[in-house]
Every structure is written in structure tokens, then in C-alpha cells.
Short mmCIF file of N, CA and C in Angstrom, two decimals:
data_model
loop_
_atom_site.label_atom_id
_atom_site.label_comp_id
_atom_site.label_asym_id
_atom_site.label_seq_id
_atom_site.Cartn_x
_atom_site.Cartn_y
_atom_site.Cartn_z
N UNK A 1 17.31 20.54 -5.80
CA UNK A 1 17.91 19.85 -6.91
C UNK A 1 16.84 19.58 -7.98
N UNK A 2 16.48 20.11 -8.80
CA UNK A 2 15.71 20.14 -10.30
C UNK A 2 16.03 18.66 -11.26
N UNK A 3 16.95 17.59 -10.81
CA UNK A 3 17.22 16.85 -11.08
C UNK A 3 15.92 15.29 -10.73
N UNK A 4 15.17 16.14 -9.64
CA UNK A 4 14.30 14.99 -9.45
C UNK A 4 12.88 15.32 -9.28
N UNK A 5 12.88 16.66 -10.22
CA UNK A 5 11.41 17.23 -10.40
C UNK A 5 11.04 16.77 -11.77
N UNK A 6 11.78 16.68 -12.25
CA UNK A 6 11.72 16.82 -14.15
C UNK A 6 12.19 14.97 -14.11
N UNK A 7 11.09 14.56 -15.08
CA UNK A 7 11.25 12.81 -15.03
C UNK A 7 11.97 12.46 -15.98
N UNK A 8 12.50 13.56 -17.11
CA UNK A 8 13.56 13.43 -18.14
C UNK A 8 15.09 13.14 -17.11
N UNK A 9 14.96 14.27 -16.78
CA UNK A 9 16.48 14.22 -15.20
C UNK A 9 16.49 13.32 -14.89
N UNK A 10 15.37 12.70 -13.87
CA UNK A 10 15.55 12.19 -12.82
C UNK A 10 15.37 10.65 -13.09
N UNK A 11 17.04 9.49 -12.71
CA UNK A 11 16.23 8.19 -13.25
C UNK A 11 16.03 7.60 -12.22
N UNK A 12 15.53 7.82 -11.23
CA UNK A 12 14.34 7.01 -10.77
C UNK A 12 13.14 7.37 -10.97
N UNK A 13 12.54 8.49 -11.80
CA UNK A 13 11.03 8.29 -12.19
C UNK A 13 11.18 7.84 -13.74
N UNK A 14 12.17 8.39 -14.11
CA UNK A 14 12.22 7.73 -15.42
C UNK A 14 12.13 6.21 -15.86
N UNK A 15 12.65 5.24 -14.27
CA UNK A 15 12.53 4.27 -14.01
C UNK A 15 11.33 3.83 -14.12
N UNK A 16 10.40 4.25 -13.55
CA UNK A 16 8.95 4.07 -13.19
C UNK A 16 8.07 4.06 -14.51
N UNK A 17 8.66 3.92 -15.86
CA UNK A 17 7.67 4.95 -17.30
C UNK A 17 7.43 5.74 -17.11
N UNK A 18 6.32 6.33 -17.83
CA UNK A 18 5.40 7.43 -18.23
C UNK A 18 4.57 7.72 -17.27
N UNK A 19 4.57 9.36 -16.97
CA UNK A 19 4.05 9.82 -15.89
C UNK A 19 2.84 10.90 -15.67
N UNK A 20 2.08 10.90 -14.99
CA UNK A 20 0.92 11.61 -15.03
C UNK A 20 1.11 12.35 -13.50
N UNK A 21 1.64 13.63 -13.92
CA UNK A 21 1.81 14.48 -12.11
C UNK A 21 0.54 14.72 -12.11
N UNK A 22 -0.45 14.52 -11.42
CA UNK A 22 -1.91 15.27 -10.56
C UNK A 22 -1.70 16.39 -10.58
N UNK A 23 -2.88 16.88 -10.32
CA UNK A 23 -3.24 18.36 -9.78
C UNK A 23 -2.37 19.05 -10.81
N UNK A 24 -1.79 18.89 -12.28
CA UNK A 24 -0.79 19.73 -13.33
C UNK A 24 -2.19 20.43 -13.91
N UNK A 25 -1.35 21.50 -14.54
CA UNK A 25 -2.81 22.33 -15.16
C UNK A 25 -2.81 22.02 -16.45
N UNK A 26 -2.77 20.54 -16.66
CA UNK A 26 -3.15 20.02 -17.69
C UNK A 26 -4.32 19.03 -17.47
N UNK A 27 -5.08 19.29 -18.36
CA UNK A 27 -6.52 18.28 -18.41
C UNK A 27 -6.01 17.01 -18.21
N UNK A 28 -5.03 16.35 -18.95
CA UNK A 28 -5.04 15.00 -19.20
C UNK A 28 -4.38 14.17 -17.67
N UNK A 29 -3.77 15.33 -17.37
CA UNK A 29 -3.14 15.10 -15.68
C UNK A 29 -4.48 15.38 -14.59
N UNK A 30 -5.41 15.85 -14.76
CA UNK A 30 -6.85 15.82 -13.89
C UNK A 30 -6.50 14.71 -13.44
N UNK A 31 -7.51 14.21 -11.68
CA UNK A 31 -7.63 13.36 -11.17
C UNK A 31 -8.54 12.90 -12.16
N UNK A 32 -9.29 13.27 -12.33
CA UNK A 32 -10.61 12.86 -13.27
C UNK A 32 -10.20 12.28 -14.28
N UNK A 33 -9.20 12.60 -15.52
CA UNK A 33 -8.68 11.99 -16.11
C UNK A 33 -7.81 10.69 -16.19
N UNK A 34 -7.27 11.00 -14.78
CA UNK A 34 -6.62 9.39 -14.89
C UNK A 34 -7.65 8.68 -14.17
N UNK A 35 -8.46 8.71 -13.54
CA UNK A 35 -9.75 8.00 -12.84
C UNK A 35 -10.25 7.42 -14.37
N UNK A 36 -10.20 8.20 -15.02
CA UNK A 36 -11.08 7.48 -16.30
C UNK A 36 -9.85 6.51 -17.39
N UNK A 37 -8.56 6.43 -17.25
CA UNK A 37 -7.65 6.10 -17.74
C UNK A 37 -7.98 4.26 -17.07
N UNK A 38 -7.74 4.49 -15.48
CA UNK A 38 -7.74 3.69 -14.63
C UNK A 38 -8.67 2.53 -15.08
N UNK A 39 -10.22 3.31 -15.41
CA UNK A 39 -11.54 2.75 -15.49
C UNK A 39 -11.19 1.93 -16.33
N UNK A 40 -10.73 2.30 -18.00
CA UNK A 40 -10.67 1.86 -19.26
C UNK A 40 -9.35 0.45 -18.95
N UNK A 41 -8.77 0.53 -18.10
CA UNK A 41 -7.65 -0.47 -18.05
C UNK A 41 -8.36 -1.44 -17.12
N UNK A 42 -8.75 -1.37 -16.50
CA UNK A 42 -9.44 -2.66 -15.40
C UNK A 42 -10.93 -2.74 -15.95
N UNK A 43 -11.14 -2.34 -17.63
CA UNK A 43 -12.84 -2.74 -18.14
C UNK A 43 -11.88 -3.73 -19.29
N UNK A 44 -10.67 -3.05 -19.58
CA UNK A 44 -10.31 -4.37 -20.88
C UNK A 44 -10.22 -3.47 -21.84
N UNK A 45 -10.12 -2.39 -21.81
CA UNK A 45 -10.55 -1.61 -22.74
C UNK A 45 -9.18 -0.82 -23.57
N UNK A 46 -8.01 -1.08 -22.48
CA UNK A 46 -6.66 -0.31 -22.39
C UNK A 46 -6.08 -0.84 -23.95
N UNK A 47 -5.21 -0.47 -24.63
CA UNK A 47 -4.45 -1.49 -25.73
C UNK A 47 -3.34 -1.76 -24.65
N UNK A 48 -3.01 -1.13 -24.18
CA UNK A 48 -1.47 -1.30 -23.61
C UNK A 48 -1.76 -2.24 -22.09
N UNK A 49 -2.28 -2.40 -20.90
CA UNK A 49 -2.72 -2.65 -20.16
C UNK A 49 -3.53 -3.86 -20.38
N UNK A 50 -2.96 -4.79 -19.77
CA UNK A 50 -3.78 -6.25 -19.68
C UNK A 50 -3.92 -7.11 -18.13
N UNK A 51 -4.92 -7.93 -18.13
CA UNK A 51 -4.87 -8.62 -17.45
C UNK A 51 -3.61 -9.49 -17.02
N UNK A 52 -2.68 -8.94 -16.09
CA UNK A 52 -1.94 -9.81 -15.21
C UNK A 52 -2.12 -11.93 -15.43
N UNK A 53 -2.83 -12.55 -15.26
CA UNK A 53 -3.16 -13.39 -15.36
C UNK A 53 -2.30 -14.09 -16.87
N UNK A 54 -2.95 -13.25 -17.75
CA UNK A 54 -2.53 -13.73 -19.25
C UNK A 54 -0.85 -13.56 -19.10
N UNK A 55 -0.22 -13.38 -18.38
CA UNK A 55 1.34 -12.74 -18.23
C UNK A 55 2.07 -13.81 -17.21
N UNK A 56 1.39 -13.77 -16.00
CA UNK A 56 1.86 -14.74 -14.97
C UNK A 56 0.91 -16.16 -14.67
N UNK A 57 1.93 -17.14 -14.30
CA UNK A 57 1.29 -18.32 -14.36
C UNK A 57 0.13 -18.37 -12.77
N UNK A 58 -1.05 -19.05 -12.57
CA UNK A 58 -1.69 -19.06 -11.80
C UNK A 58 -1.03 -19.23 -10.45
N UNK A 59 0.24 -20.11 -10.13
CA UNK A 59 0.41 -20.08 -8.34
C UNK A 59 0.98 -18.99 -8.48
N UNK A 60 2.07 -18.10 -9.44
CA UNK A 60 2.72 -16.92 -8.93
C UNK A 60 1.73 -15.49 -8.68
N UNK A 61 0.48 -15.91 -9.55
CA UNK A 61 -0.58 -15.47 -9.22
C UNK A 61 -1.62 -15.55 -7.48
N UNK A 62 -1.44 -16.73 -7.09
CA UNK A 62 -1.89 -16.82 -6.15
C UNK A 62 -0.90 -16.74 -4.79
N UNK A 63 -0.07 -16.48 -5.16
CA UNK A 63 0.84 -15.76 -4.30
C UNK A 63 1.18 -14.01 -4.25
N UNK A 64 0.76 -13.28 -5.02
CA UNK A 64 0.77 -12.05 -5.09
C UNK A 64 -0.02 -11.17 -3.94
N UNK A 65 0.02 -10.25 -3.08
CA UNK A 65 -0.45 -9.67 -2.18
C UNK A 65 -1.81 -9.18 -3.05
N UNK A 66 -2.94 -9.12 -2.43
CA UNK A 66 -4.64 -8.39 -3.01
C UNK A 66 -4.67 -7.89 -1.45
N UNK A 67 -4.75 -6.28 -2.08
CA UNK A 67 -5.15 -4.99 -0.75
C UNK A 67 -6.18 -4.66 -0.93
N UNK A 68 -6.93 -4.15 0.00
CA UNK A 68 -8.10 -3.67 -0.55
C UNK A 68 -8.07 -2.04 0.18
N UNK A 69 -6.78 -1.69 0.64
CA UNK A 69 -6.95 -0.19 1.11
C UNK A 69 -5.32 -0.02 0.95
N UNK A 70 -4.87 1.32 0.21
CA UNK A 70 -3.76 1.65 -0.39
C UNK A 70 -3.09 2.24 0.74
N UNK A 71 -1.61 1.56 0.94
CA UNK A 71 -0.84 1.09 2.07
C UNK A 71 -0.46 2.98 2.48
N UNK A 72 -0.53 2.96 3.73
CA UNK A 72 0.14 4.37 4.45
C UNK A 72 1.43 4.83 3.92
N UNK A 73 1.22 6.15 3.71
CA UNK A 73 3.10 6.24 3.13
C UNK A 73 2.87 6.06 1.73
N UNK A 74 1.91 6.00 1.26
CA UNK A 74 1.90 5.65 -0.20
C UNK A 74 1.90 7.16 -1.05
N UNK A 75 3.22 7.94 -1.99
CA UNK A 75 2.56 9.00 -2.77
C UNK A 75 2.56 9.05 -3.72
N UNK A 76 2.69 7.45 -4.54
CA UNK A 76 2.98 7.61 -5.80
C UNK A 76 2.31 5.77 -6.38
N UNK A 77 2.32 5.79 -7.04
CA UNK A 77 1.83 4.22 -7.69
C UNK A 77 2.39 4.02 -8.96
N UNK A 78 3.03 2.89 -9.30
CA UNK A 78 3.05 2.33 -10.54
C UNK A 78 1.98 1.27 -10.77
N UNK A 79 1.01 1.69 -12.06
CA UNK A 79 -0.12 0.80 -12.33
C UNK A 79 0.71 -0.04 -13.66
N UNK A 80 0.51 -1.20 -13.80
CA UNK A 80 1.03 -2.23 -14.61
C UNK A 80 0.07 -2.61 -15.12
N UNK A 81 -1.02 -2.96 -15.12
CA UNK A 81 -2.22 -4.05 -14.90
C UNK A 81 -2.82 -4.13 -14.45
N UNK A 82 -3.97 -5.23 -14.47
CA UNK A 82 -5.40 -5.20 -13.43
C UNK A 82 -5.23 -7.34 -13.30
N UNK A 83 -6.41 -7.11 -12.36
CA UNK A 83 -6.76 -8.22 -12.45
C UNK A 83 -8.48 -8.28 -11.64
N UNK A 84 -9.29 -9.10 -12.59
CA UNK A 84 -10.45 -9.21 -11.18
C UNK A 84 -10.87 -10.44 -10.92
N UNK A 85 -11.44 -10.21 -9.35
CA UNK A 85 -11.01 -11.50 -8.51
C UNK A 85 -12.51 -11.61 -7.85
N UNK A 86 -13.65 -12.27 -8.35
CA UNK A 86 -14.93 -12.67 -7.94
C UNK A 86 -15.43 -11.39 -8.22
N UNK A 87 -15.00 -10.75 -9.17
CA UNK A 87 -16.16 -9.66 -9.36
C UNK A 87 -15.58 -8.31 -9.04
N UNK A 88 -14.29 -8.24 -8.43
CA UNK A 88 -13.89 -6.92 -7.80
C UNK A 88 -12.41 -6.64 -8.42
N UNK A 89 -12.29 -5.72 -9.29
CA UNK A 89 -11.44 -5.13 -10.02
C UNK A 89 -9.66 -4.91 -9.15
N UNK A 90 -8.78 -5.22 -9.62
CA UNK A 90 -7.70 -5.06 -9.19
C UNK A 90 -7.21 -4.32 -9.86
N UNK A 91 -5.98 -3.37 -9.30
CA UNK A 91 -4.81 -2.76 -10.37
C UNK A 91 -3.44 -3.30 -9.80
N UNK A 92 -2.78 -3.81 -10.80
CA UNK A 92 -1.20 -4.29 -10.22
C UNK A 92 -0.02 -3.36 -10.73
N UNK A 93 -0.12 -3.24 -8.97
CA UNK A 93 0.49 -1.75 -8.94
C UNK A 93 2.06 -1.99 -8.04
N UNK A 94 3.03 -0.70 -8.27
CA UNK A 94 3.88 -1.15 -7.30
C UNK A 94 3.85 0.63 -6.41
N UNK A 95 3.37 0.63 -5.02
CA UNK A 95 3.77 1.45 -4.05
C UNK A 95 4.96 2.02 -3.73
N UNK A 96 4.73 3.77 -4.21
CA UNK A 96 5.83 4.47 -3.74
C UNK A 96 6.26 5.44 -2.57
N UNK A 97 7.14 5.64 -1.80
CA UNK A 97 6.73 6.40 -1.07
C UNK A 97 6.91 8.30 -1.99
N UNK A 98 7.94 9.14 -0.46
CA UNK A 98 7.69 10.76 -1.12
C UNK A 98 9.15 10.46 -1.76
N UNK A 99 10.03 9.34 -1.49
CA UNK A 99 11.26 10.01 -1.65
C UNK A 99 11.74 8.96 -3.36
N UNK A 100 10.55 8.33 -3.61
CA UNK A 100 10.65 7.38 -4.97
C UNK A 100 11.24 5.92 -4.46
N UNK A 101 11.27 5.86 -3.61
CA UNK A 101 11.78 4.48 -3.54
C UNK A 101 10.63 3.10 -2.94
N UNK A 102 10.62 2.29 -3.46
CA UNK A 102 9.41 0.97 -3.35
C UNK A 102 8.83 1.21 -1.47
N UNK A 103 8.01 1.10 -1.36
CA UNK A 103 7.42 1.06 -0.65
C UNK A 103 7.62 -0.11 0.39
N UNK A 104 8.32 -0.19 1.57
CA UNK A 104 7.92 -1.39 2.28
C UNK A 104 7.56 -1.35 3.87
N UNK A 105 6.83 -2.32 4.44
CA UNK A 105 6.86 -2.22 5.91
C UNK A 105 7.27 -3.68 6.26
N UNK A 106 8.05 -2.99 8.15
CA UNK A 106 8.94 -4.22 8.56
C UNK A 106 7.67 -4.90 9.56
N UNK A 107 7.09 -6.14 9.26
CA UNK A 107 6.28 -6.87 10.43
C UNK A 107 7.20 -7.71 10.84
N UNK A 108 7.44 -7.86 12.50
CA UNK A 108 8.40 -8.56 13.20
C UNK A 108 9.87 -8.39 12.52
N UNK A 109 10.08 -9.75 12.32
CA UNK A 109 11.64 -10.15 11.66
C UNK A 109 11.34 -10.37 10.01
N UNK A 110 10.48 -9.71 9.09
CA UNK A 110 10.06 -9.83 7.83
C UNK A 110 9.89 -8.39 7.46
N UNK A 111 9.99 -8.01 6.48
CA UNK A 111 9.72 -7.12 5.40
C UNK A 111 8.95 -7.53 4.61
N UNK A 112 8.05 -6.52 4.58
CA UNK A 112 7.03 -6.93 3.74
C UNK A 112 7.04 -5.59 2.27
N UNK A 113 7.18 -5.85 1.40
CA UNK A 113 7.87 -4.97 -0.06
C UNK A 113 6.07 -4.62 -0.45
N UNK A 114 5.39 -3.69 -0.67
CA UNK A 114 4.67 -3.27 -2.02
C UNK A 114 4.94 -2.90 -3.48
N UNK A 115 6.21 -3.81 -3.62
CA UNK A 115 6.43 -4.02 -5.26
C UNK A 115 5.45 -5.10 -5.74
N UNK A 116 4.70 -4.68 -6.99
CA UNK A 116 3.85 -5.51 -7.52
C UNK A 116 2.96 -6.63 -7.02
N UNK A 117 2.15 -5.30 -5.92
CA UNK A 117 0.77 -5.99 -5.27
C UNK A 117 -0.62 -5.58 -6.20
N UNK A 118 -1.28 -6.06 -5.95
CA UNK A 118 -3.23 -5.95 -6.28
C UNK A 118 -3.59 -5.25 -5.27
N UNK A 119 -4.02 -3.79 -5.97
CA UNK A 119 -4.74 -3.10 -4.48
C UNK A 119 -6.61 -2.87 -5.62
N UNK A 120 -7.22 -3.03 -4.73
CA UNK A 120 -8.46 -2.54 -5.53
C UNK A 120 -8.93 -1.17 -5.88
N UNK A 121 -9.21 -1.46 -7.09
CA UNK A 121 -9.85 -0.53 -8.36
C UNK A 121 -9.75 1.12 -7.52
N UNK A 122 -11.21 0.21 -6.40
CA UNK A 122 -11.78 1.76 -5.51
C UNK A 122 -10.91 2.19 -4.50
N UNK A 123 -9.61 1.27 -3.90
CA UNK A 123 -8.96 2.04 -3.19
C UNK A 123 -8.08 3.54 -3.67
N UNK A 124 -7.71 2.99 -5.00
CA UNK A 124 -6.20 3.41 -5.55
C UNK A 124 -7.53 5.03 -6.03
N UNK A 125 -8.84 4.70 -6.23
CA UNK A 125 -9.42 5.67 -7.16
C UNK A 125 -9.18 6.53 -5.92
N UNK A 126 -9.34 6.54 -4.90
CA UNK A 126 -9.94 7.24 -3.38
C UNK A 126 -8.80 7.87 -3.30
N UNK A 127 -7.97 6.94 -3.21
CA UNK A 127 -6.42 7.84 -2.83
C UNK A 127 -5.86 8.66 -3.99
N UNK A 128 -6.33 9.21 -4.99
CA UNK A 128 -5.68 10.14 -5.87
C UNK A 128 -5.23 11.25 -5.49
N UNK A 129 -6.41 12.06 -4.91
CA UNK A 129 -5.45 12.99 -4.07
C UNK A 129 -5.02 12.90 -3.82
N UNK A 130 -4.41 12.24 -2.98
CA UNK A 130 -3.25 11.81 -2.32
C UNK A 130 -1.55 11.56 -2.78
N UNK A 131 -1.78 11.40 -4.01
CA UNK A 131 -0.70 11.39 -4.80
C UNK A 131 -0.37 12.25 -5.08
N UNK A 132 1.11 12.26 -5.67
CA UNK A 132 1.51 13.45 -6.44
C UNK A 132 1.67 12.83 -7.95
N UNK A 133 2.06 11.71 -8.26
CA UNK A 133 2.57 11.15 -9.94
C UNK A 133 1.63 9.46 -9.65
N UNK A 134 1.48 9.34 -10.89
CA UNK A 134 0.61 8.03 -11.29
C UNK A 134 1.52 7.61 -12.76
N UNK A 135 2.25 6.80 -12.18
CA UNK A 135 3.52 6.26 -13.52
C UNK A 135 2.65 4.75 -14.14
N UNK A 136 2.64 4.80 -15.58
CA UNK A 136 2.29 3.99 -16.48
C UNK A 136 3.02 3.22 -16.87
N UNK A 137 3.66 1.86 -16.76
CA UNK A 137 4.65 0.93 -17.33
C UNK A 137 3.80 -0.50 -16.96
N UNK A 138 3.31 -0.75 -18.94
CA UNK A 138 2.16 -1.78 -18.41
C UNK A 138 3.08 -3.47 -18.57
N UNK A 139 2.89 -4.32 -17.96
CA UNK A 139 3.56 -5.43 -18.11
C UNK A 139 3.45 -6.33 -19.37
N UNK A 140 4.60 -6.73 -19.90
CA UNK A 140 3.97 -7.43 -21.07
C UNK A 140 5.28 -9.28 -20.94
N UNK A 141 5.61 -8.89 -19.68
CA UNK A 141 6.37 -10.73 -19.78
C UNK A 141 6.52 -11.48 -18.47
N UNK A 142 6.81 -12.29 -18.43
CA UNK A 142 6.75 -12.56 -16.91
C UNK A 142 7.53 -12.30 -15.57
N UNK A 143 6.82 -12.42 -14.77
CA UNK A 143 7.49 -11.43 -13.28
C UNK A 143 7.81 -11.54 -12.46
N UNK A 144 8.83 -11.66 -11.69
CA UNK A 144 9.54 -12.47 -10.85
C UNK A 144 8.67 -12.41 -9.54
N UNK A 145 8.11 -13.17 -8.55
CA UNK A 145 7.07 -13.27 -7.39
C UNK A 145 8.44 -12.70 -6.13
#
């Protein structure tokens, strides 16, 4: 079905914003390129991309999941934002799996969702390969915890 290759078609990536497929034989789709996209958004440097913080109030802040290794099952990321936390760069991201749908795992009698967690800078950089799409939809109001 060609309906969920093409992100014009398909609305669940269309859902997700603007998209960067990896490994495309386009420069700007390089891992390398969005590694350096990534860089410029968690230095401050992004126009579009801001610090999380300035958006959400501090407890819904201190309630937000911070990963520091990008969850199994993960082949896709929505980056929103950054945040850094004693020195160590965040991206607030939401985890996708292969089939586009949010990412979650069941511990015990809980679900635990990777919609709009903090995974760090160097995890998300490591796991690029690993991806197939890196979707851009940066946050600009506040967000339900």
C-alpha cells in the first residue's frame, strides 16, 4: 500500500510534521545532517525549536520521563524540543515504533507511553541508524503531562 510510504498519503506521518527519511540520497536526509540539525536545536541555535521549559510549567516538567538510552522498538522519533538538565542535553521527543504508532511498554498492571519523553542528546545521536524517519514538529504551547 503506497499510501504509507509517501507522508503526503499517509496521515499518520503527516501527523508527526515534517520529515527527514535517513539513509535518502539526499544530503539533507544524511545521518550526518540531521546529527547536525539535532546539535543546532539542543545549542539554542534552532529558530523553530526551543527549550521545553519556556513552554511547560516546572512540576509538569518534573514529571516528564528523562532516558538516557532510546527505548527498544524504537524506529522513528518525533523531536519537539530539548531541554538540559545539569549539564546534559535532552531532546523531547515522542517514540515510534515500525508500524507509526506511539511507542509503549506494559510494566505489571501500568503502561508506560513514550509520548513526549527526554531521551539524551547522545542516545537519540547513536541510534540514527537505526531509524528509518526523524519527524520535526517543534512545540510552541502547552502540553498535556
Amino acid at each position: 500500500n503506497d499510501r504509507h510510504t509517501s507522508q503526503n498519503a499517509c496521515p499518520v506521518k503527516r501527523g508527526y510534521g515534517k520529515c527527514s527519511r535517513i539513509n535518502s540520497k539526499s544530503d539533507s536526509n544524511s545521518i550526518a545532517s540531521i546529527a547536525s540539525k539535532l546539535g543546532e536545536i539542543i545549542e539554542g541555535r534552532s529558530i523553530t525549536f526551543s527549550d521545553v521549559a519556556n513552554i511547560i510549567g516546572a512540576d509538569d516538567l518534573a514529571r516528564r520521563l528523562f532516558i538516557t538510552a532510546v527505548p527498544k522498538d524504537t524506529k522513528r522519533v518525533q523531536v519537539k524540543g530539548y531541554h538540559i538538565v545539569k549539564g546534559t542535553p535532552f531532546l523531547f521527543c515522542t517514540c515510534i515504533n515500525d508500524t507509526g504508532n506511539v511507542l509503549t511498554r506494559k510494566e505489571g498492571s501500568k503502561t508506560e507511553s513514550y509520548a513526549e519523553v527526554f531521551i539524551s542528546h547522545c542516545a537519540v545521536l547513536t541510534s540514527l541508524n537505526k531509524f528509518d524517519y526523524v519527524f520535526w514538529s517543534p512545540s510552541r504551547s502547552p502540553l498535556v503531562a
